[in-house]
Tab-separated table of C-alpha atoms in Angstrom:
chain	number	residue	atom	x	y	z
A	295	MET	CA	86.211	88.334	109.731
A	296	PRO	CA	87.219	84.729	111.012
A	297	PRO	CA	91.205	83.837	111.683
A	298	SER	CA	90.407	81.465	109.095
A	299	LEU	CA	89.630	83.687	106.428
A	300	GLN	CA	92.280	86.086	107.136
A	301	ASN	CA	95.182	83.667	107.269
A	302	ILE	CA	93.943	82.978	103.606
A	303	GLY	CA	93.851	86.380	102.865
A	304	GLN	CA	97.302	87.445	104.392
A	305	PHE	CA	98.895	83.819	102.724
A	306	ILE	CA	97.308	85.683	99.280
A	307	TRP	CA	98.088	89.320	99.542
A	308	GLY	CA	100.637	89.812	102.548
A	309	GLU	CA	100.014	91.480	105.727
A	310	ILE	CA	96.829	92.719	106.087
A	311	PRO	CA	96.324	96.188	108.034
A	312	SER	CA	94.419	96.497	111.508
A	313	SER	CA	93.237	100.145	110.432
A	314	LYS	CA	90.588	100.713	107.965
A	315	VAL	CA	92.464	104.216	106.712
A	316	GLU	CA	96.201	101.790	106.269
A	317	ARG	CA	93.666	99.624	104.236
A	318	ARG	CA	92.296	102.192	102.158
A	319	LEU	CA	95.755	103.322	101.915
A	320	LEU	CA	97.238	99.909	100.581
A	321	LEU	CA	94.077	99.763	98.097
A	322	LYS	CA	95.017	102.885	96.395
A	323	ILE	CA	98.528	102.589	96.550
A	324	ASP	CA	97.877	98.893	94.946
A	325	TRP	CA	95.704	100.321	92.281
A	326	PHE	CA	97.741	103.410	91.105
A	327	ILE	CA	101.270	102.338	91.593
A	328	LEU	CA	101.525	98.775	90.445
A	329	SER	CA	98.521	99.597	87.422
A	330	TYR	CA	101.136	101.938	86.144
A	331	CYS	CA	104.368	100.212	86.993
A	332	CYS	CA	102.720	97.010	85.623
A	333	LEU	CA	101.820	98.592	82.206
A	334	MET	CA	104.732	100.425	81.767
A	335	TYR	CA	106.830	97.107	82.336
A	336	PHE	CA	104.814	95.138	80.332
A	337	THR	CA	105.446	97.794	77.423
A	338	ASN	CA	109.138	97.363	78.408
A	339	TYR	CA	109.449	94.119	77.768
A	340	LEU	CA	106.684	93.686	74.376
A	341	ASP	CA	109.206	96.577	73.309
A	342	ARG	CA	112.067	94.138	74.029
A	343	ALA	CA	110.897	90.762	73.274
A	344	ASN	CA	109.977	92.460	69.582
A	345	VAL	CA	113.227	91.882	67.869
A	346	ASN	CA	113.189	87.889	68.954
A	347	ASN	CA	110.004	87.457	67.641
A	348	ALA	CA	110.728	89.577	64.451
A	349	TYR	CA	114.008	87.749	63.826
A	350	VAL	CA	112.103	84.506	63.407
A	351	SER	CA	109.207	86.442	61.575
A	352	GLY	CA	111.095	87.622	58.502
A	353	MET	CA	113.495	90.166	59.898
A	354	LYS	CA	116.422	87.705	59.262
A	355	GLN	CA	116.116	87.083	55.423
A	356	GLU	CA	114.674	90.873	54.850
A	357	LEU	CA	117.685	92.749	56.588
A	358	ASN	CA	120.236	89.803	55.566
A	359	MET	CA	121.212	88.829	58.747
A	360	GLN	CA	124.327	86.540	59.086
A	361	GLY	CA	125.663	84.587	61.499
A	362	ASN	CA	125.780	86.094	64.965
A	363	ASP	CA	123.801	89.286	63.881
A	364	PHE	CA	121.111	88.284	66.675
A	365	ASN	CA	123.541	87.841	69.124
A	366	LYS	CA	124.806	91.541	68.633
A	367	ILE	CA	121.906	92.982	68.590
A	368	ASN	CA	120.816	91.778	71.832
A	369	THR	CA	124.544	92.773	73.340
A	370	ILE	CA	124.214	95.749	72.196
A	371	PHE	CA	120.776	96.439	73.694
A	372	THR	CA	122.556	94.807	76.931
A	373	CYS	CA	124.921	97.445	76.437
A	374	GLY	CA	122.963	100.498	76.245
A	375	TYR	CA	121.380	99.313	79.484
A	376	ILE	CA	124.497	98.911	81.440
A	377	VAL	CA	125.329	102.462	80.508
A	378	GLY	CA	121.870	103.849	81.997
A	379	MET	CA	121.705	101.427	85.302
A	380	ILE	CA	122.883	103.565	87.484
A	381	PRO	CA	122.218	106.764	86.075
A	382	ASN	CA	118.650	106.117	85.681
A	383	ASN	CA	118.360	105.153	89.385
A	384	LEU	CA	120.279	107.903	90.388
A	385	MET	CA	118.037	110.121	88.649
A	386	LEU	CA	114.983	109.597	91.103
A	387	GLN	CA	117.255	110.625	93.634
A	388	VAL	CA	116.853	113.969	91.848
A	389	ALA	CA	114.043	114.088	89.488
A	390	PRO	CA	110.307	113.126	90.679
A	391	ALA	CA	109.629	109.491	89.520
A	392	ARG	CA	105.977	110.695	87.910
A	393	ILE	CA	108.146	112.696	85.402
A	394	TRP	CA	110.995	110.474	84.944
A	395	PHE	CA	109.546	107.147	84.106
A	396	PRO	CA	106.685	108.416	81.799
A	397	LEU	CA	109.655	110.692	80.060
A	398	MET	CA	111.738	107.684	79.406
A	399	GLN	CA	109.488	105.263	78.545
A	400	ILE	CA	108.483	108.054	75.614
A	401	VAL	CA	111.737	107.546	74.862
A	402	TRP	CA	111.726	104.055	74.081
A	403	GLY	CA	108.347	104.227	72.349
A	404	VAL	CA	109.245	106.965	69.927
A	405	LEU	CA	112.678	104.209	69.264
A	406	THR	CA	110.118	101.271	68.682
A	407	PHE	CA	108.362	103.200	66.006
A	408	CYS	CA	111.831	104.083	64.491
A	409	SER	CA	112.669	100.204	64.469
A	410	SER	CA	110.015	99.697	61.643
A	411	ALA	CA	111.849	101.671	59.184
A	412	VAL	CA	115.463	99.959	59.258
A	413	GLN	CA	116.640	99.392	56.282
A	414	ASN	CA	120.048	97.338	57.293
A	415	VAL	CA	120.900	95.624	60.727
A	416	GLN	CA	123.427	98.200	61.294
A	417	GLN	CA	120.866	101.269	61.690
A	418	LEU	CA	118.855	98.426	64.394
A	419	TYR	CA	122.166	98.510	66.112
A	420	ALA	CA	122.417	102.028	67.201
A	421	ILE	CA	118.370	101.861	67.915
A	422	ARG	CA	119.025	99.305	70.165
A	423	PHE	CA	121.905	100.920	72.055
A	424	PHE	CA	119.840	103.908	73.142
A	425	GLN	CA	116.295	101.748	73.711
A	426	GLY	CA	118.450	99.806	76.372
A	427	MET	CA	119.892	103.347	77.799
A	428	SER	CA	115.984	104.399	78.241
A	429	GLU	CA	114.637	101.116	79.090
A	430	ALA	CA	117.140	100.787	82.033
A	431	SER	CA	114.641	103.326	83.946
A	432	THR	CA	112.372	100.629	84.694
A	433	PHE	CA	112.925	97.809	86.340
A	434	VAL	CA	115.293	98.729	89.237
A	435	GLY	CA	113.590	101.685	89.553
A	436	THR	CA	110.233	100.113	90.245
A	437	HIS	CA	111.866	97.946	92.341
A	438	TYR	CA	112.970	100.627	94.368
A	439	ILE	CA	109.749	102.757	94.245
A	440	LEU	CA	108.166	99.014	95.628
A	441	GLY	CA	110.291	99.285	98.555
A	442	SER	CA	109.952	102.874	99.470
A	443	TRP	CA	106.151	102.220	99.590
A	444	TYR	CA	105.342	98.460	100.932
A	445	LYS	CA	106.157	96.937	104.274
A	446	PRO	CA	108.068	93.808	103.990
A	447	GLY	CA	105.409	91.146	104.108
A	448	GLU	CA	104.006	93.107	101.281
A	449	LEU	CA	107.334	93.478	98.869
A	450	GLY	CA	107.167	90.179	97.679
A	451	LYS	CA	103.337	89.533	96.442
A	452	ARG	CA	104.318	93.323	94.541
A	453	SER	CA	107.228	92.413	93.267
A	454	GLY	CA	106.100	89.025	92.060
A	455	ILE	CA	102.903	90.950	89.993
A	456	PHE	CA	105.652	93.727	88.088
A	457	THR	CA	107.787	90.913	87.243
A	458	SER	CA	105.145	88.908	86.218
A	459	SER	CA	103.959	91.972	83.872
A	460	GLY	CA	106.917	92.389	82.233
A	461	LEU	CA	106.571	88.310	81.389
A	462	ALA	CA	103.490	88.913	80.288
A	463	GLY	CA	104.747	91.332	77.516
A	464	THR	CA	107.120	88.340	76.278
A	465	LEU	CA	103.895	86.089	76.318
A	466	PHE	CA	101.892	88.895	74.204
A	467	SER	CA	104.486	89.919	71.964
A	468	GLY	CA	104.566	86.439	70.427
A	469	VAL	CA	101.043	85.971	69.984
A	470	LEU	CA	100.884	89.572	69.102
A	471	GLN	CA	103.824	88.642	66.252
A	472	ALA	CA	101.596	85.549	65.130
A	473	ALA	CA	98.406	87.966	64.790
A	474	VAL	CA	100.078	90.788	63.288
A	475	TYR	CA	101.946	88.295	60.271
A	476	GLN	CA	98.660	86.542	59.706
A	477	HIS	CA	96.675	90.142	59.139
A	478	LEU	CA	98.830	92.637	58.406
A	479	GLY	CA	101.692	91.208	56.807
A	480	GLY	CA	101.921	92.837	53.295
A	481	VAL	CA	99.658	95.813	54.246
A	482	GLY	CA	100.872	99.330	53.163
A	483	GLY	CA	103.693	97.479	51.569
A	484	ARG	CA	105.324	96.513	54.789
A	485	SER	CA	106.421	93.138	56.103
A	486	GLY	CA	104.659	91.584	59.200
A	487	TRP	CA	107.507	92.555	61.325
A	488	ARG	CA	107.644	95.956	60.598
A	489	TRP	CA	103.712	96.218	61.819
A	490	LEU	CA	104.716	94.620	65.159
A	491	PHE	CA	107.276	97.429	65.738
A	492	ILE	CA	104.352	99.971	65.142
A	493	MET	CA	101.959	98.097	67.410
A	494	ASP	CA	104.205	98.058	69.759
A	495	GLY	CA	104.835	101.998	69.930
A	496	ILE	CA	100.859	102.397	69.639
A	497	ILE	CA	100.334	100.764	72.899
A	498	THR	CA	103.706	102.231	74.775
A	499	LEU	CA	102.865	105.877	74.186
A	500	PRO	CA	99.304	106.375	75.926
A	501	ILE	CA	101.076	104.172	78.742
A	502	ALA	CA	103.496	107.300	79.697
A	503	LEU	CA	100.633	109.488	79.625
A	504	TYR	CA	98.502	107.737	82.405
A	505	GLY	CA	101.891	107.459	84.383
A	506	PHE	CA	102.291	111.407	83.916
A	507	LEU	CA	98.824	111.838	84.962
A	508	VAL	CA	98.790	109.115	88.202
A	509	PHE	CA	102.006	108.162	89.562
A	510	PRO	CA	102.334	108.906	93.232
A	511	ASP	CA	106.238	109.549	93.732
A	512	ILE	CA	107.647	108.628	96.896
A	513	PRO	CA	106.010	109.080	100.520
A	514	ALA	CA	108.170	111.609	101.344
A	515	THR	CA	107.218	113.759	98.278
A	516	THR	CA	104.126	112.432	96.972
A	517	LYS	CA	101.290	115.081	95.919
A	518	ALA	CA	98.551	112.728	94.782
A	519	PHE	CA	95.269	114.270	94.181
A	520	TYR	CA	93.770	110.896	95.542
A	521	LEU	CA	95.248	110.691	98.859
A	522	THR	CA	94.430	113.007	101.703
A	523	GLU	CA	96.867	114.209	104.121
A	524	GLU	CA	96.614	111.389	106.485
A	525	GLU	CA	97.355	108.921	103.983
A	526	ARG	CA	100.266	111.136	103.312
A	527	LEU	CA	101.707	110.561	106.273
A	528	LEU	CA	100.910	107.275	107.051
A	529	SER	CA	102.486	106.115	104.203
A	530	CYS	CA	105.706	107.188	105.818
A	531	ASP	CA	104.910	106.409	109.441
A	532	ARG	CA	104.114	103.022	108.766
A	533	LEU	CA	107.250	101.812	107.076
A	534	GLU	CA	110.191	101.029	109.497
A	535	HIS	CA	112.685	103.457	107.544
A	536	ASP	CA	112.359	106.797	106.425
A	537	VAL	CA	112.221	107.284	102.455
A	538	VAL	CA	113.852	110.888	101.625
A	539	ARG	CA	116.294	112.033	99.300
A	540	HIS	CA	119.255	113.558	100.593
A	541	PRO	CA	122.214	115.087	98.747
A	542	LEU	CA	124.240	112.960	97.114
A	543	SER	CA	128.029	112.883	98.309
A	544	TRP	CA	130.889	110.485	98.551
A	545	ASP	CA	130.127	109.337	101.800
A	546	LEU	CA	127.230	107.193	100.245
A	547	ALA	CA	130.016	105.566	97.718
A	548	LYS	CA	131.680	105.186	101.292
A	549	ARG	CA	128.990	103.259	103.081
A	550	VAL	CA	128.306	100.973	99.992
A	551	LEU	CA	132.007	99.866	99.424
A	552	ARG	CA	132.484	99.038	103.448
A	553	ARG	CA	129.515	96.900	103.416
A	554	TRP	CA	128.694	93.229	102.452
A	555	ARG	CA	125.356	93.952	100.800
A	556	TRP	CA	126.218	95.824	97.407
A	557	TYR	CA	128.765	92.912	96.848
A	558	GLY	CA	126.817	89.944	98.105
A	559	CYS	CA	123.707	91.386	96.351
A	560	SER	CA	125.406	92.305	93.144
A	561	LEU	CA	127.091	88.528	92.737
A	562	LEU	CA	123.728	86.676	93.392
A	563	PHE	CA	121.808	88.820	90.534
A	564	ALA	CA	125.068	88.728	88.249
A	565	VAL	CA	124.875	84.716	88.453
A	566	SER	CA	121.386	83.244	89.052
A	567	GLY	CA	120.364	86.153	86.341
A	568	GLU	CA	121.467	83.924	83.852
A	569	THR	CA	119.569	81.140	84.036
A	570	GLU	CA	117.198	82.979	82.392
A	571	SER	CA	119.002	82.542	79.078
A	572	PHE	CA	116.378	79.636	77.867
A	573	GLY	CA	113.920	82.607	77.759
A	574	SER	CA	116.105	86.095	77.201
A	575	ASN	CA	117.520	84.161	74.065
A	576	ASN	CA	114.084	82.172	72.879
A	577	LEU	CA	116.099	79.210	72.472
A	578	MET	CA	112.984	77.196	71.853
A	579	GLY	CA	112.150	79.204	69.239
A	580	GLN	CA	115.312	78.950	67.711
A	581	TRP	CA	115.210	75.042	68.283
A	582	LEU	CA	111.987	74.779	66.642
A	583	SER	CA	112.810	77.220	63.579
A	584	ALA	CA	116.183	74.994	62.926
A	585	ILE	CA	114.536	71.527	63.224
A	586	GLY	CA	112.099	73.029	60.570
A	587	GLY	CA	108.376	71.152	60.402
A	588	TYR	CA	106.821	74.305	62.350
A	589	SER	CA	104.882	76.908	60.816
A	590	ILE	CA	106.080	81.024	61.724
A	591	GLU	CA	102.996	81.325	63.620
A	592	GLN	CA	103.934	78.111	65.457
A	593	VAL	CA	107.545	79.364	65.794
A	594	ASP	CA	105.739	82.646	67.602
A	595	TYR	CA	103.054	80.748	69.595
A	596	TYR	CA	104.813	77.681	71.185
A	597	PRO	CA	107.534	79.153	73.375
A	598	SER	CA	104.924	81.454	74.957
A	599	GLY	CA	104.446	78.210	77.167
A	600	VAL	CA	107.659	79.247	78.915
A	601	THR	CA	106.771	82.053	79.603
A	602	ALA	CA	103.344	81.094	80.832
A	603	PHE	CA	104.709	78.949	83.136
A	604	GLY	CA	106.838	81.466	84.446
A	605	ILE	CA	104.394	83.766	85.515
A	606	VAL	CA	102.839	81.227	87.703
A	607	SER	CA	105.946	80.190	89.343
A	608	THR	CA	106.614	83.797	89.718
A	609	LEU	CA	103.397	84.837	91.292
A	610	VAL	CA	103.109	81.382	93.586
A	611	CYS	CA	106.607	81.836	94.953
A	612	ALA	CA	106.360	85.379	95.666
A	613	THR	CA	103.274	84.778	97.381
A	614	TRP	CA	104.667	81.677	99.606
A	615	THR	CA	107.636	84.270	100.283
A	616	ASP	CA	105.699	87.005	101.678
A	617	TYR	CA	103.976	84.622	104.022
A	618	THR	CA	106.865	82.822	105.172
A	619	ARG	CA	109.315	85.775	104.887
A	620	VAL	CA	111.974	83.094	103.909
A	621	ARG	CA	113.129	83.930	99.810
A	622	TRP	CA	116.289	81.558	99.401
A	623	PRO	CA	113.764	78.652	98.933
A	624	VAL	CA	112.912	80.154	95.476
A	625	LEU	CA	116.329	80.250	94.245
A	626	VAL	CA	116.814	76.405	95.029
A	627	TYR	CA	113.422	75.438	93.188
A	628	MET	CA	114.577	77.776	90.273
A	629	CYS	CA	118.211	75.679	89.985
A	630	PHE	CA	117.032	72.280	90.270
A	631	SER	CA	114.438	73.287	87.548
A	632	CYS	CA	116.570	74.542	85.160
A	633	THR	CA	119.376	71.673	85.940
A	634	ILE	CA	116.617	69.517	84.828
A	635	ALA	CA	115.637	71.454	82.169
A	636	ALA	CA	119.541	71.275	80.231
A	637	ILE	CA	119.893	67.462	81.036
A	638	CYS	CA	116.659	66.707	79.254
A	639	ILE	CA	117.942	68.696	76.248
A	640	LEU	CA	121.591	67.654	76.501
A	641	ILE	CA	120.478	64.160	76.091
A	642	TRP	CA	119.270	64.736	72.892
A	643	SER	CA	117.967	61.453	71.720
A	644	SER	CA	115.016	62.186	73.920
A	645	PRO	CA	111.606	62.155	72.040
A	646	THR	CA	110.287	65.802	71.278
A	647	GLY	CA	107.918	65.855	73.870
A	648	VAL	CA	110.587	65.690	76.643
A	649	LYS	CA	111.858	68.735	74.938
A	650	PHE	CA	109.007	70.851	75.350
A	651	PHE	CA	108.265	69.912	78.584
A	652	ALA	CA	112.315	70.914	79.481
A	653	TYR	CA	111.946	74.204	77.274
A	654	TYR	CA	107.997	75.418	79.667
A	655	LEU	CA	110.138	73.631	82.747
A	656	ALA	CA	112.949	76.204	82.278
A	657	GLY	CA	110.540	79.540	82.357
A	658	ALA	CA	110.959	78.607	86.322
A	659	ALA	CA	113.903	80.508	86.434
A	660	TYR	CA	112.041	83.729	86.239
A	661	SER	CA	110.735	83.115	89.553
A	662	GLY	CA	114.185	84.245	90.696
A	663	GLN	CA	113.786	87.947	89.918
A	664	ALA	CA	111.022	88.989	92.132
A	665	THR	CA	112.367	87.190	94.807
A	666	THR	CA	116.137	88.187	94.517
A	667	PHE	CA	115.348	91.980	94.759
A	668	ALA	CA	112.485	91.990	97.424
A	669	TRP	CA	115.584	90.298	99.261
A	670	ALA	CA	117.340	93.155	98.570
A	671	ASN	CA	114.946	95.644	99.330
A	672	GLN	CA	114.880	93.888	102.580
A	673	ILE	CA	118.454	94.048	103.286
A	674	CYS	CA	118.673	97.394	102.688
A	675	ALA	CA	115.391	98.797	104.320
A	676	ASP	CA	117.597	101.180	106.360
A	677	ASP	CA	119.678	103.300	104.057
A	678	ASN	CA	117.501	104.271	101.231
A	679	GLN	CA	120.565	105.794	99.421
A	680	GLU	CA	122.434	102.156	99.830
A	681	ARG	CA	119.295	100.364	98.369
A	682	VAL	CA	119.083	102.822	95.291
A	683	ILE	CA	122.674	101.830	94.387
A	684	VAL	CA	122.326	98.359	95.216
A	685	LEU	CA	119.486	97.165	93.051
A	686	ALA	CA	120.602	99.417	90.351
A	687	SER	CA	123.755	97.226	90.528
A	688	MET	CA	122.297	94.343	91.236
A	689	ASN	CA	120.987	94.508	87.588
A	690	MET	CA	124.406	96.636	86.060
A	691	TRP	CA	126.334	93.478	86.656
A	692	ASN	CA	123.910	91.107	85.615
A	693	ASN	CA	123.327	92.458	82.341
A	694	ALA	CA	127.132	93.209	82.423
A	695	VAL	CA	127.581	89.445	82.404
A	696	ASN	CA	124.306	89.113	79.798
A	697	ALA	CA	126.523	91.251	77.188
A	698	TRP	CA	129.078	88.295	76.341
A	699	TRP	CA	127.314	85.230	77.838
A	700	PRO	CA	125.001	84.171	75.255
A	701	LEU	CA	127.711	85.259	72.412
A	702	LEU	CA	130.097	82.755	74.470
A	703	PHE	CA	127.641	79.976	75.513
A	704	TYR	CA	123.954	80.291	73.211
A	705	PRO	CA	125.047	81.697	69.583
A	706	ALA	CA	122.618	81.545	67.027
A	707	THR	CA	124.797	78.888	65.166
A	708	ASP	CA	124.652	76.611	67.654
A	709	ALA	CA	121.094	75.948	67.115
A	710	PRO	CA	118.947	73.534	67.275
A	711	ARG	CA	121.209	71.782	70.134
A	712	PHE	CA	122.968	74.959	72.017
A	713	LYS	CA	125.132	71.742	74.247
A	714	LYS	CA	127.715	74.416	75.038
A	715	GLY	CA	124.442	76.057	76.760
A	716	MET	CA	123.124	73.417	78.755
A	717	ILE	CA	126.255	72.713	80.017
A	718	ALA	CA	126.665	76.250	81.068
A	719	MET	CA	123.282	76.335	82.761
A	720	ILE	CA	123.862	73.358	84.806
A	721	CYS	CA	127.278	75.464	86.079
A	722	THR	CA	125.348	78.446	86.485
A	723	CYS	CA	122.531	76.460	88.626
A	724	ALA	CA	125.646	75.041	91.022
A	725	ALA	CA	127.281	78.569	91.008
A	726	THR	CA	123.881	80.206	91.994
A	727	LEU	CA	122.808	77.606	95.145
A	728	GLY	CA	126.654	78.328	96.212
A	729	VAL	CA	126.085	82.264	96.539
A	730	THR	CA	122.643	82.298	97.752
A	731	TRP	CA	124.015	80.114	100.776
A	732	LEU	CA	126.678	83.156	101.022
A	733	VAL	CA	124.007	86.022	101.402
A	734	TRP	CA	121.949	84.101	103.597
A	735	PHE	CA	124.597	83.602	105.988
A	736	LEU	CA	126.183	87.247	105.840
A	737	GLU	CA	122.445	88.393	106.247
A	738	ARG	CA	121.483	85.929	109.092
A	739	ARG	CA	125.356	87.508	110.334
A	740	GLU	CA	124.414	91.033	110.469
A	741	LEU	CA	120.830	90.185	111.555
A	742	ARG	CA	122.893	88.587	114.729
A	743	ARG	CA	125.030	91.535	115.385
A	744	SER	CA	122.076	94.147	115.273
A	745	VAL	CA	120.157	91.969	118.004
A	746	GLY	CA	123.502	92.199	120.139
A	747	THR	CA	123.738	95.696	119.458
A	748	LYS	CA	120.255	96.674	120.931
A	749	ASP	CA	120.763	94.493	123.760
A	750	LYS	CA	124.239	96.379	124.551
A	751	PHE	CA	123.385	99.852	123.683
A	752	GLY	CA	119.149	100.186	123.463
A	753	VAL	CA	119.484	100.571	119.439
A	754	LYS	CA	116.396	99.426	117.370
A	755	GLU	CA	116.547	96.068	115.725
A	756	ARG	CA	116.028	95.770	112.244
A	757	GLY	CA	113.102	94.012	112.849
A	758	SER	CA	111.579	94.386	109.417
A	759	ASN	CA	114.425	92.319	108.146
A	760	THR	CA	113.743	88.531	110.979
A	761	PRO	CA	113.450	86.197	108.763
A	762	LYS	CA	110.039	83.778	109.270
A	763	GLU	CA	110.035	79.843	109.616
A	764	GLY	CA	106.135	78.488	109.212
A	765	GLY	CA	104.697	81.775	108.790
A	766	LYS	CA	105.281	83.278	112.597
A	767	GLU	CA	108.011	85.402	113.727
A	768	LYS	CA	111.148	83.822	115.174
């Protein structure tokens, strides 16, 4: 292949293996890992976003929801998500991922079916709590699996594709709700929003079966039928760190708590994750519903543009970070976009077209997810168990903040202006920039020390974490 085409291929898809065997291995794990993880996360977000779409499509009136009942539903889901976060990730050190992931998917699929039959908001509270516990298995668990199979130069793009699949679930949920409302509303005596939950459950369960059949677990324990013995050995050898299961012990807690990684990475996503508040709280849908003049189908369809821009931003940024190995500029781009969006909405006299632009621009916030977790996978690459805890804690602390953040800054009663929320968004972006600099500084300091250790004692440097500038190793 000509060098120019190789450079283009590397930019688009990450590092291209030099051997035919490794290229074949990468193709197989791309297909079987990404296909299941993306479909699983698609249904995860589909089942999660359906409440937002159901709320503005008749559920509010039918269940007689008042005040901040909508925010309470999301808060209770978040509480379940927090409770399930670390236990779910630690289960991947005990049970095979090819069993645990599909099992949890079946649980939340069944609970989604149950949501179609609720008669009051209190029943929905209970269902969403347990749904949060089961869905907590997917996001950080998959980032752990991706970090177990892929090199740093391959990881960003795959993390971006995975994250985008969840956004596609959100995007599809709005489209599905509009179609269901239009064509199934009233069929069998059920409202359109109830049919949405049923359709989501029907989509979810077959994908869980697919996971039982094809998911390969981690390199050290994989028994996937489609991998040869040579490919199994290569899947372990090609990484610069070992991905094996060790018995859990208190030594793990000591290792994690005495390093900066758990504190820095957890703080980074706890803060930066709140830039997603535009999309996660469906602020655009609430705005359109509150100001009036838009049909239910339009209220379902128009916010999909936020998610669509988030998908594009995620994939472009993930591609760029794999090529350069520099993660922090994505967070700068995300903060700049969300700050501009918040200012445009704060100026309430601005035209409606400007507000549409602002909400769509805020979709850039989603680009930080894949980048932040790929960065953490990279930072913790030399300690598999620490990586499990750090990834889970990042999402746990973000959701711990998110449990009360929308109630305080984005209550449904503030629609359509969300003045407090826009001010909070600007402050969140500023704080994210500060924490991003802190993590960058601490990582660079650790790398300098590891180089010094290598020089003095001959210990192998964490070369996989060395950032690149201009697409070349420093």
